[in-house]
XYZ file of C-alpha atoms in Angstrom:
665
model
C 33.222 77.938 -11.787
C 35.814 76.159 -9.684
C 39.447 75.970 -10.667
C 41.390 72.843 -9.897
C 44.894 73.006 -8.512
C 47.796 72.507 -10.887
C 47.029 73.050 -14.588
C 44.042 75.201 -15.363
C 41.186 72.725 -15.611
C 37.753 74.273 -15.222
C 34.914 72.130 -13.902
C 31.328 73.351 -14.293
C 29.027 73.009 -11.279
C 25.345 73.951 -11.289
C 24.054 76.389 -8.717
C 22.015 73.653 -7.021
C 25.009 71.304 -6.624
C 25.107 69.185 -3.480
C 27.781 69.841 -0.845
C 31.207 68.298 -1.276
C 31.113 64.579 -0.563
C 27.604 64.097 -1.924
C 26.681 62.651 -5.297
C 23.523 63.620 -7.086
C 22.276 61.755 -10.128
C 18.665 60.831 -10.646
C 18.615 57.293 -12.044
C 16.495 54.183 -11.934
C 17.340 51.599 -9.295
C 15.648 48.850 -7.353
C 15.168 48.894 -3.607
C 14.902 45.838 -1.387
C 11.674 45.538 0.590
C 10.271 42.801 2.862
C 8.381 40.137 0.963
C 5.589 40.349 3.540
C 2.839 42.808 2.687
C 2.596 44.186 6.234
C 3.262 47.908 6.273
C 5.463 47.895 9.383
C 7.494 44.820 8.425
C 11.231 45.415 8.827
C 13.654 44.556 6.047
C 15.905 41.584 6.714
C 18.637 41.888 4.130
C 18.486 38.977 1.644
C 22.293 38.591 1.754
C 22.496 37.910 5.504
C 23.258 34.267 6.354
C 22.477 33.398 10.015
C 25.608 31.591 11.181
C 25.288 31.985 14.963
C 21.531 32.489 15.440
C 19.920 29.077 15.966
C 16.341 30.381 15.941
C 16.844 32.377 12.751
C 18.683 29.455 11.136
C 15.621 27.285 11.718
C 13.444 29.903 10.036
C 15.777 30.174 7.036
C 16.663 26.522 6.452
C 13.831 24.492 7.992
C 10.896 26.801 7.304
C 12.492 27.843 3.971
C 11.922 31.567 4.600
C 14.697 32.859 2.372
C 15.109 34.019 -1.196
C 11.887 35.350 -2.794
C 9.942 34.404 0.355
C 12.112 36.770 2.397
C 12.579 39.883 0.251
C 11.325 41.521 -2.918
C 12.419 44.433 -5.087
C 10.558 47.585 -6.031
C 11.466 50.210 -8.679
C 12.623 53.598 -7.438
C 14.565 56.695 -8.512
C 17.907 57.466 -6.893
C 18.076 61.158 -5.999
C 21.087 61.533 -3.738
C 23.878 59.441 -2.237
C 25.629 60.605 0.908
C 27.861 58.202 2.805
C 25.988 55.032 3.670
C 22.539 56.565 3.087
C 20.697 57.298 -0.151
C 17.649 59.390 -0.929
C 15.133 57.727 -3.232
C 11.782 58.636 -4.747
C 9.211 55.859 -4.725
C 5.521 56.115 -5.645
C 5.611 59.907 -5.449
C 7.290 60.077 -2.031
C 10.916 60.413 -0.973
C 12.686 58.583 1.817
C 16.154 57.651 2.982
C 17.306 54.040 2.923
C 20.668 52.357 3.564
C 22.897 52.151 0.524
C 22.961 48.369 0.942
C 19.207 48.262 0.203
C 19.782 49.514 -3.358
C 20.150 47.140 -6.294
C 21.445 48.286 -9.717
C 18.715 48.559 -12.336
C 20.122 46.030 -14.824
C 20.888 43.568 -12.038
C 17.296 43.794 -10.840
C 16.087 43.041 -14.362
C 18.236 39.902 -14.362
C 16.623 38.923 -11.058
C 13.131 39.398 -12.535
C 14.140 37.331 -15.555
C 15.321 34.512 -13.294
C 12.043 34.693 -11.353
C 10.235 34.429 -14.682
C 12.105 31.196 -15.411
C 11.302 29.875 -11.928
C 7.629 30.679 -12.474
C 7.567 28.718 -15.722
C 8.986 25.700 -13.865
C 6.239 25.806 -11.222
C 7.923 27.931 -8.525
C 6.489 31.442 -8.985
C 7.220 34.285 -6.567
C 4.032 35.648 -5.019
C 5.163 39.275 -5.346
C 6.226 39.095 -9.011
C 3.204 41.057 -10.232
C 2.007 41.859 -13.732
C 3.355 45.377 -13.246
C 6.892 44.071 -12.740
C 6.515 41.711 -15.694
C 5.484 44.667 -17.854
C 8.564 46.610 -16.737
C 10.737 43.622 -17.630
C 9.208 43.322 -21.107
C 9.586 47.044 -21.779
C 13.223 47.053 -20.708
C 14.043 43.924 -22.699
C 12.655 45.529 -25.840
C 15.364 48.202 -25.585
C 18.145 45.674 -26.122
C 19.297 43.783 -29.156
C 17.275 40.670 -29.925
C 14.970 41.613 -27.006
C 17.387 39.826 -24.715
C 19.279 40.686 -21.539
C 22.828 39.396 -21.226
C 23.794 38.084 -17.803
C 27.161 37.000 -19.230
C 28.008 40.539 -20.347
C 26.882 42.077 -17.049
C 28.917 39.602 -15.002
C 31.964 40.181 -17.182
C 31.762 43.983 -16.977
C 30.496 44.520 -13.416
C 31.100 41.420 -11.285
C 34.290 39.802 -12.579
C 36.345 41.833 -10.061
C 33.509 42.582 -7.624
C 32.198 40.086 -5.091
C 28.597 40.190 -3.904
C 29.156 39.083 -0.325
C 27.638 39.213 3.163
C 27.168 41.859 5.802
C 30.834 41.882 6.864
C 33.883 40.672 4.960
C 37.503 41.374 5.922
C 39.973 41.026 3.052
C 43.678 40.161 3.090
C 44.562 43.823 3.775
C 42.271 43.899 6.863
C 39.851 46.169 5.031
C 36.215 45.641 5.919
C 33.535 45.449 3.220
C 29.744 45.346 3.418
C 27.716 43.392 0.824
C 29.989 44.384 -2.095
C 33.760 43.901 -2.240
C 35.799 45.378 -5.063
C 39.195 44.678 -6.605
C 39.167 40.884 -6.549
C 42.679 39.624 -7.187
C 42.418 37.353 -10.190
C 46.138 36.864 -10.795
C 46.594 33.213 -11.777
C 50.063 33.210 -10.248
C 48.547 33.552 -6.807
C 46.769 30.220 -7.138
C 50.102 28.453 -7.494
C 50.921 29.367 -3.922
C 47.994 27.501 -2.390
C 49.293 24.946 0.050
C 47.825 22.099 2.015
C 46.026 24.344 4.493
C 45.028 23.496 8.040
C 41.623 22.825 9.538
C 40.507 24.589 12.679
C 38.727 27.671 13.919
C 35.748 27.143 11.643
C 37.886 26.482 8.546
C 37.902 23.274 6.509
C 40.206 22.156 3.714
C 38.912 22.167 0.150
C 40.216 20.686 -3.076
C 38.846 23.136 -5.632
C 36.031 25.497 -6.644
C 34.179 23.879 -9.528
C 31.083 26.025 -10.055
C 29.576 29.492 -9.720
C 26.124 31.057 -9.442
C 25.604 34.832 -9.774
C 23.604 36.420 -6.943
C 20.285 36.670 -8.819
C 20.348 32.944 -9.613
C 21.570 31.997 -6.135
C 18.743 34.077 -4.613
C 16.171 31.929 -6.453
C 17.946 28.585 -5.987
C 16.675 26.074 -3.427
C 20.282 25.137 -2.616
C 21.306 28.751 -1.914
C 18.530 31.289 -1.257
C 20.678 34.314 -0.334
C 21.676 37.268 -2.489
C 25.402 36.549 -2.660
C 27.819 35.029 -5.114
C 27.682 31.277 -4.506
C 30.439 28.821 -5.355
C 30.360 25.053 -5.707
C 33.144 23.870 -3.406
C 34.626 20.382 -3.617
C 35.931 19.458 -0.171
C 39.134 17.642 0.646
C 39.344 14.077 1.945
C 37.589 12.618 3.927
C 34.664 14.963 3.212
C 35.174 14.409 -0.529
C 33.650 10.932 -0.118
C 30.395 12.141 1.478
C 27.206 12.465 -0.559
C 25.732 15.864 0.369
C 22.847 15.735 -2.116
C 20.249 15.670 0.698
C 21.805 18.539 2.644
C 20.175 21.968 2.200
C 23.200 23.287 0.263
C 24.534 19.976 -1.076
C 25.369 19.343 -4.712
C 23.194 16.727 -6.369
C 25.588 16.260 -9.293
C 28.970 15.950 -7.554
C 29.865 13.789 -4.572
C 31.702 15.667 -1.836
C 30.630 19.157 -2.975
C 28.362 21.872 -1.546
C 27.264 25.385 -2.519
C 28.874 28.016 -0.283
C 28.246 31.803 -0.082
C 30.991 34.253 -0.919
C 31.515 35.369 2.672
C 32.621 31.836 3.648
C 35.519 31.845 1.186
C 38.719 33.671 2.262
C 40.136 36.517 0.205
C 43.301 34.607 -0.723
C 41.119 32.334 -2.882
C 40.195 35.233 -5.184
C 41.971 33.577 -8.161
C 39.623 30.608 -7.811
C 36.666 32.988 -7.567
C 37.614 34.762 -10.783
C 38.347 31.492 -12.603
C 34.923 30.107 -11.657
C 33.239 33.304 -12.858
C 35.075 33.216 -16.169
C 34.061 29.606 -16.741
C 30.428 30.502 -15.985
C 30.575 33.521 -18.330
C 31.860 31.345 -21.167
C 29.083 28.785 -20.776
C 26.388 31.434 -20.383
C 27.569 33.346 -23.461
C 27.329 30.154 -25.531
C 23.837 29.526 -24.163
C 22.701 33.060 -24.987
C 24.084 32.724 -28.510
C 22.122 29.503 -29.012
C 18.939 31.312 -27.987
C 19.654 34.071 -30.507
C 20.297 31.513 -33.253
C 17.063 29.674 -32.472
C 15.087 32.920 -32.658
C 16.702 33.765 -35.982
C 15.841 30.352 -37.414
C 12.267 30.658 -36.190
C 11.867 34.059 -37.840
C 13.398 32.858 -41.090
C 11.116 29.836 -41.331
C 8.231 30.266 -43.785
C 4.951 31.199 -42.225
C 2.370 28.529 -41.985
C -0.245 28.645 -44.633
C -3.566 29.959 -43.503
C -6.050 27.229 -42.853
C -9.040 27.103 -45.258
C -12.200 28.743 -44.133
C -14.577 26.583 -42.176
C -17.219 24.862 -44.228
C -20.697 26.276 -43.565
C -22.932 24.055 -41.506
C -25.389 23.813 -44.383
C -22.777 22.526 -46.803
C -22.763 18.853 -47.500
C -19.798 17.077 -45.933
C -18.396 13.899 -47.436
C -18.908 10.784 -45.363
C -16.009 9.859 -43.045
C -15.084 6.850 -45.161
C -14.716 9.121 -48.204
C -12.192 11.400 -46.479
C -8.645 10.463 -47.423
C -6.388 9.381 -44.609
C -2.830 10.722 -44.633
C -0.584 8.566 -46.728
C 1.858 6.416 -44.813
C 5.119 5.828 -46.610
C 5.982 2.176 -46.336
C 9.549 1.165 -45.772
C 10.997 -0.995 -48.506
C 12.645 -4.299 -47.696
C 14.109 -5.081 -51.113
C 16.130 -3.236 -53.708
C 14.780 -2.427 -57.134
C 16.402 -5.543 -58.552
C 14.630 -7.770 -55.979
C 17.665 -8.345 -53.761
C 17.287 -7.523 -50.014
C 18.450 -4.065 -48.972
C 22.035 -3.667 -47.869
C 21.970 -3.100 -44.119
C 23.593 0.109 -42.907
C 26.768 -0.562 -40.915
C 25.911 1.851 -38.086
C 22.087 2.080 -38.132
C 20.655 -1.411 -38.213
C 17.098 -0.217 -38.927
C 18.149 1.376 -42.223
C 18.905 -0.201 -45.582
C 20.341 0.998 -48.878
C 19.431 0.467 -52.513
C 22.575 1.304 -54.433
C 23.390 -0.429 -57.694
C 26.631 0.838 -59.222
C 26.826 1.121 -62.977
C 29.206 -0.749 -65.239
C 32.450 0.716 -63.970
C 34.591 -1.266 -66.399
C 33.061 0.558 -69.356
C 34.104 3.933 -67.991
C 37.355 2.882 -66.341
C 39.162 2.696 -69.646
C 38.776 6.436 -70.055
C 40.563 6.991 -66.764
C 43.453 4.775 -67.854
C 43.917 6.298 -71.275
C 42.679 9.829 -70.679
C 45.448 10.931 -68.326
C 47.282 14.042 -69.647
C 50.529 13.181 -71.402
C 51.696 16.582 -72.677
C 52.384 19.918 -70.962
C 49.595 21.656 -72.884
C 47.054 19.139 -71.581
C 47.607 20.295 -67.992
C 45.814 23.378 -66.597
C 47.811 26.575 -66.774
C 50.361 26.710 -63.985
C 50.291 22.950 -63.338
C 52.382 20.045 -64.539
C 53.614 16.592 -63.638
C 56.321 15.613 -61.176
C 59.834 15.668 -62.614
C 61.180 12.998 -62.302
C 59.672 10.692 -63.460
C 58.191 13.038 -66.075
C 55.238 12.874 -68.453
C 53.427 9.715 -69.461
C 53.648 8.482 -73.037
C 51.252 6.864 -75.436
C 50.363 3.434 -74.136
C 51.428 4.241 -70.562
C 49.270 2.373 -68.054
C 50.720 3.683 -64.790
C 47.204 4.731 -63.689
C 46.027 1.127 -63.776
C 46.363 0.015 -60.154
C 45.047 -3.466 -60.940
C 48.286 -4.656 -62.546
C 51.522 -5.584 -60.737
C 54.377 -3.113 -60.771
C 57.227 -3.661 -63.175
C 60.880 -3.793 -62.046
C 61.775 -0.436 -63.555
C 58.939 1.175 -61.566
C 60.270 -0.038 -58.222
C 63.837 1.115 -58.856
C 64.260 4.886 -58.520
C 67.719 5.419 -59.904
C 67.711 9.152 -59.314
C 67.539 8.539 -55.555
C 70.520 6.211 -55.381
C 73.464 7.619 -53.389
C 76.321 5.168 -52.667
C 77.584 7.127 -49.656
C 74.113 7.372 -48.128
C 73.424 3.680 -48.769
C 76.679 2.665 -47.086
C 75.928 4.801 -44.022
C 72.419 3.336 -43.712
C 73.701 -0.246 -43.991
C 76.372 0.455 -41.364
C 73.732 1.791 -38.956
C 71.525 -1.264 -39.511
C 74.444 -3.629 -38.924
C 75.441 -1.782 -35.738
C 71.919 -2.043 -34.338
C 71.681 -5.715 -35.348
C 74.809 -6.416 -33.304
C 73.072 -5.287 -30.075
C 71.624 -8.742 -29.501
C 71.220 -8.227 -25.758
C 68.149 -6.044 -26.252
C 67.146 -6.231 -29.945
C 66.649 -8.900 -32.584
C 66.727 -8.457 -36.356
C 63.934 -10.180 -38.248
C 63.148 -10.732 -41.934
C 66.444 -12.130 -43.214
C 64.535 -15.066 -44.700
C 61.113 -13.607 -45.453
C 62.607 -10.225 -46.483
C 59.989 -8.546 -44.256
C 62.634 -6.675 -42.316
C 62.046 -5.164 -38.889
C 63.568 -5.076 -35.404
C 61.919 -6.386 -32.249
C 62.875 -6.235 -28.607
C 63.467 -9.571 -26.861
C 60.414 -10.943 -25.065
C 62.386 -12.530 -22.244
C 63.337 -9.264 -20.519
C 60.264 -7.665 -18.951
C 59.969 -4.626 -16.675
C 58.463 -4.742 -13.198
C 55.095 -6.454 -13.618
C 53.715 -5.906 -10.097
C 51.500 -2.939 -10.992
C 50.413 -4.404 -14.329
C 49.534 -7.746 -12.758
C 47.549 -6.024 -10.000
C 45.592 -4.017 -12.576
C 44.916 -7.132 -14.643
C 43.783 -9.160 -11.610
C 41.415 -6.403 -10.509
C 40.134 -6.108 -14.091
C 39.310 -9.820 -14.063
C 37.405 -9.370 -10.794
C 35.411 -6.466 -12.255
C 34.711 -8.494 -15.389
C 33.361 -11.402 -13.323
C 31.176 -8.971 -11.381
C 29.712 -7.530 -14.593
C 29.072 -11.018 -15.984
C 27.299 -12.030 -12.762
C 25.023 -8.996 -12.932
C 24.192 -9.572 -16.618
C 23.043 -13.108 -15.778
C 20.660 -11.936 -13.028
C 19.168 -8.594 -14.106
C 15.829 -7.942 -12.350
C 13.108 -6.747 -14.685
C 12.197 -3.764 -12.419
C 15.858 -2.701 -12.540
C 15.787 -2.547 -16.341
C 12.556 -0.553 -16.334
C 13.903 1.864 -13.675
C 17.025 2.751 -15.690
C 15.515 5.521 -17.798
C 18.036 8.391 -17.689
C 20.992 6.006 -18.067
C 19.529 2.935 -19.733
C 21.009 -0.443 -18.927
C 23.132 -1.761 -21.770
C 25.248 -4.748 -22.714
C 28.860 -3.495 -22.354
C 30.375 -5.199 -25.386
C 33.797 -3.585 -25.058
C 34.082 -5.108 -21.588
C 33.249 -8.599 -22.816
C 35.467 -8.642 -25.917
C 39.192 -9.257 -25.666
C 42.544 -8.214 -27.111
C 42.272 -6.471 -30.475
C 38.476 -6.900 -30.685
C 37.500 -4.818 -27.635
C 35.961 -1.919 -29.521
C 32.314 -1.029 -30.022
C 30.526 -3.519 -32.315
C 28.705 -2.402 -35.409
C 25.614 -4.348 -34.389
C 24.064 -6.243 -31.483
C 21.814 -9.224 -32.172
C 19.762 -10.751 -29.363
C 17.791 -13.983 -29.396
C 16.524 -16.715 -27.120
C 18.919 -19.625 -26.474
C 17.252 -21.750 -29.156
C 17.423 -18.959 -31.729
C 13.856 -17.741 -31.193
C 12.793 -14.106 -31.237
C 12.625 -12.017 -28.077
C 9.248 -11.195 -26.513
C 7.625 -8.037 -27.861
C 8.043 -6.175 -24.571
C 11.809 -6.760 -24.435
C 14.123 -4.831 -26.720
C 17.879 -4.788 -27.316
C 18.918 -1.828 -29.448
C 20.876 -3.237 -32.406
C 23.054 -0.118 -32.563
C 24.256 0.272 -28.968
C 22.932 -2.749 -27.034
C 20.701 -0.741 -24.681
C 17.877 -2.652 -23.013
C 14.231 -1.620 -22.845
C 11.237 -3.284 -21.210
C 8.203 -1.169 -22.035
C 4.824 -2.614 -21.182
C 6.333 -5.735 -19.654
C 3.692 -8.175 -18.367
C 3.836 -10.075 -15.107
C 6.640 -12.569 -15.733
C 6.794 -15.612 -13.490
C 9.847 -17.405 -14.909
C 13.397 -16.182 -15.548
C 14.155 -15.348 -19.162
C 17.455 -16.395 -20.724
C 18.803 -14.743 -23.866
C 21.990 -14.541 -25.881
C 23.460 -11.316 -27.269
C 25.936 -11.555 -30.153
C 28.412 -8.842 -31.140
C 29.108 -8.215 -34.818
C 32.046 -6.410 -36.367
C 32.492 -5.910 -40.097
C 33.912 -9.422 -40.409
C 30.916 -11.043 -38.686
C 30.188 -12.385 -35.199
C 33.146 -11.782 -32.881
C 31.634 -12.649 -29.514
C 28.517 -13.417 -27.502
C 27.338 -13.164 -23.913
C 24.559 -15.055 -22.084
C 22.157 -12.816 -20.165
C 19.326 -13.492 -17.760
C 16.302 -11.440 -16.737
C 14.568 -12.244 -13.455
C 10.893 -11.413 -12.756
C 11.956 -9.697 -9.539
C 14.625 -9.999 -6.950
C 17.362 -8.094 -5.179
C 19.593 -5.564 -6.878
C 22.520 -7.950 -7.099
C 25.003 -5.250 -8.085
C 24.749 -3.808 -4.564
C 26.009 -7.094 -3.107
C 28.707 -7.572 -5.745
C 30.205 -4.080 -5.500
C 31.662 -4.122 -1.919
C 34.088 -7.070 -2.396
C 35.513 -5.532 -5.569
C 35.775 -2.023 -4.099
C 37.340 -3.246 -0.851
C 39.866 -5.269 -2.813
C 40.782 -2.096 -4.686
C 41.074 -0.176 -1.399
C 43.507 -2.748 0.054
C 46.879 -1.538 -1.235
C 48.637 -4.713 -0.094
C 46.242 -7.022 -1.960
C 46.035 -4.713 -4.970
C 49.392 -2.869 -5.350
C 48.415 -0.459 -8.118
C 50.648 2.401 -9.173
C 49.723 5.514 -7.213
C 48.708 7.552 -10.236
C 46.452 4.740 -11.425
C 44.909 4.394 -7.963
C 44.162 8.124 -7.756
C 42.419 8.044 -11.126
C 40.345 4.969 -10.252
C 39.400 6.262 -6.793
C 37.049 8.852 -8.259
C 35.231 6.315 -10.432
C 34.929 3.683 -7.694
C 33.507 6.395 -5.415
C 30.601 6.776 -7.836
C 29.328 3.293 -6.907
C 30.819 2.697 -3.444
C 30.982 4.797 -0.283
C 34.460 4.080 1.090
C 33.761 5.978 4.291
C 30.581 4.074 5.105
C 31.695 0.806 3.533
C 28.462 0.321 1.577
C 27.409 0.443 -2.056
C 25.765 3.648 -3.236
C 22.200 3.811 -4.515
C 22.653 3.453 -8.266
C 20.378 2.137 -10.985
C 21.390 -0.843 -13.068
C 22.261 1.409 -16.004
C 24.417 3.732 -13.890
C 26.238 0.791 -12.304
C 27.014 -0.862 -15.646
C 28.223 2.459 -17.049
C 30.592 3.059 -14.123
C 31.965 -0.493 -13.933
C 32.520 -0.628 -17.692
C 34.584 2.535 -17.470
C 36.596 1.149 -14.543
C 37.311 -2.090 -16.406
C 38.550 -0.281 -19.507
C 40.816 1.897 -17.364
C 42.267 -1.165 -15.624
C 42.990 -2.898 -18.919
C 44.734 0.219 -20.176
C 46.758 0.521 -16.972
C 47.890 -3.109 -17.308
C 49.553 -2.557 -20.692
C 50.097 1.134 -21.383
C 52.052 2.319 -18.319
C 50.888 5.906 -18.827
C 49.990 6.929 -15.262
C 52.146 9.756 -13.917
C 54.612 8.883 -11.197
C 54.236 10.594 -7.834
C 57.362 12.718 -8.336
C 55.942 14.204 -11.543
C 52.309 14.586 -10.576
C 51.321 18.040 -9.356
C 49.383 17.916 -6.059
C 45.736 19.004 -6.226
C 44.983 22.543 -5.137
C 43.959 22.677 -1.516
C 42.996 25.562 0.659
C 40.595 26.300 3.455
C 37.079 27.668 3.492
C 35.254 29.084 6.460
C 31.652 28.205 7.113
C 29.282 25.702 8.572
C 31.548 22.867 7.533
C 31.053 20.328 4.789
């Protein structure tokens, strides 16, 4: 027994205890090994990113020798840890390996699970053997719902620990190797981020918008190293560059790349922690959905067993005698012979609803209202005043006009209050320089501001002029849509943007779209315009030699409120690529288009989706994507012209900027 200093605390130590400074605990771990099967192959740590080695960089990024092609994991037992070395038992033999070659057991299971997902998508790892898959299945069965939780592990083990590179120096000049603890996640620190300066291998960034844990980054084509990876959105001018074809570029966000943890300085720890928390939240929701789907599948009734096969000697009925499955025909008329009432939101559906004789039952509502206290449920009563109804009272009949005594509430009359209200109205009416009293003749009383005094209209007029230019561009594209462009817009289908083409108080989504040929004829079978949302389809289109003209009408509840002529060309150039630059360059010219700064900042992001301001050319976008983006821009411009809601520069907080070290954006 050893006795600690201070109070008498006894600590038991076995006779075979390791010397002071050593830790002994036999536990399951994973050990990194070279992916190559050669016996003498040396381990190249999967977290090491070759920044200064040109030859090794070519191997990693050009030859794609990284991730599962570089390293693999093998199960082992941890026997002893002493300093930077550990003693492990593997396949009946013991050996010493660097501590950095050890991977926690649960973390290795998450890596195997990610490799399992990659294998199902057609990218299997050659070393992920049946033996490892069996280990994964056995370990998963020990947990609730037979499911590992990457969200829980990240929250408990990695939220304040960074999986980084071979050498990382923090803000306190402390050096870390592969794992760095005590991340500073204080949100107050992020408020101190300034503009930053570029130089010495550092580049300014705008924000960190995504996170990948090391086991997912290891298997990702955009990452490939066993580190925490972050999706970094760079500052201008790099924010306008499309990095989707770069080895670590983001395909979903313009001006963003995936960067390893060791490239991000320690003073950006608050952004690290925030990105991890956002990832944990999304992953927890995803894991819960998987659990719910499993529960629903288990609760579903089992399929009935199929009948036994008929013996070959048994006589089978002829094919024509076998009953075909019944096809339920859709009705076109109601039971009384009248056509179905079309659904307001789903044009392909109809309704057969015939209300009964309401007038026969309505009398009971008028006369059956409780008129005595005992007719109300216990604890309930009528409002007092006006009090209970009486025999013959018809106050529940809303089809008759109100009587004078019903519109005069004598119990609310207060002479002093009335006099004060009239004085206030008269005082406001006297302010004729900015307000006008209406309704003295019609008795529809209200106040309105004079229409002759208007605020500064420079910004509103600029927004409206640019909106008109965008509207003309959209109309030009709708009149010359190439048929291949419609067929190519599958993920974001081309549509008729009704809200762009309707005006004033009618510019909201129609209830129905109706398309026809100019003479009123039906569209060809291969061409479709969805009556619910106006999306175009051209499945099985034949070789068309002549342009096709059509008219699309927009219907609100009150009927047709607008129409637009459209044209479909057999082939031809993608006209939206030629139309986009003049509109975008007009927006970029602050003297020709003097928009309010807040409005310009908001529109810049959306214009960048269709136009590369740095290169001065239109981006590669399908017809559907272009219409979607330009429709959004037009609606924003119309709002900016009338609402005046953009924040002024003095009240708008600057975007977070800092610097990140690395290969550069």
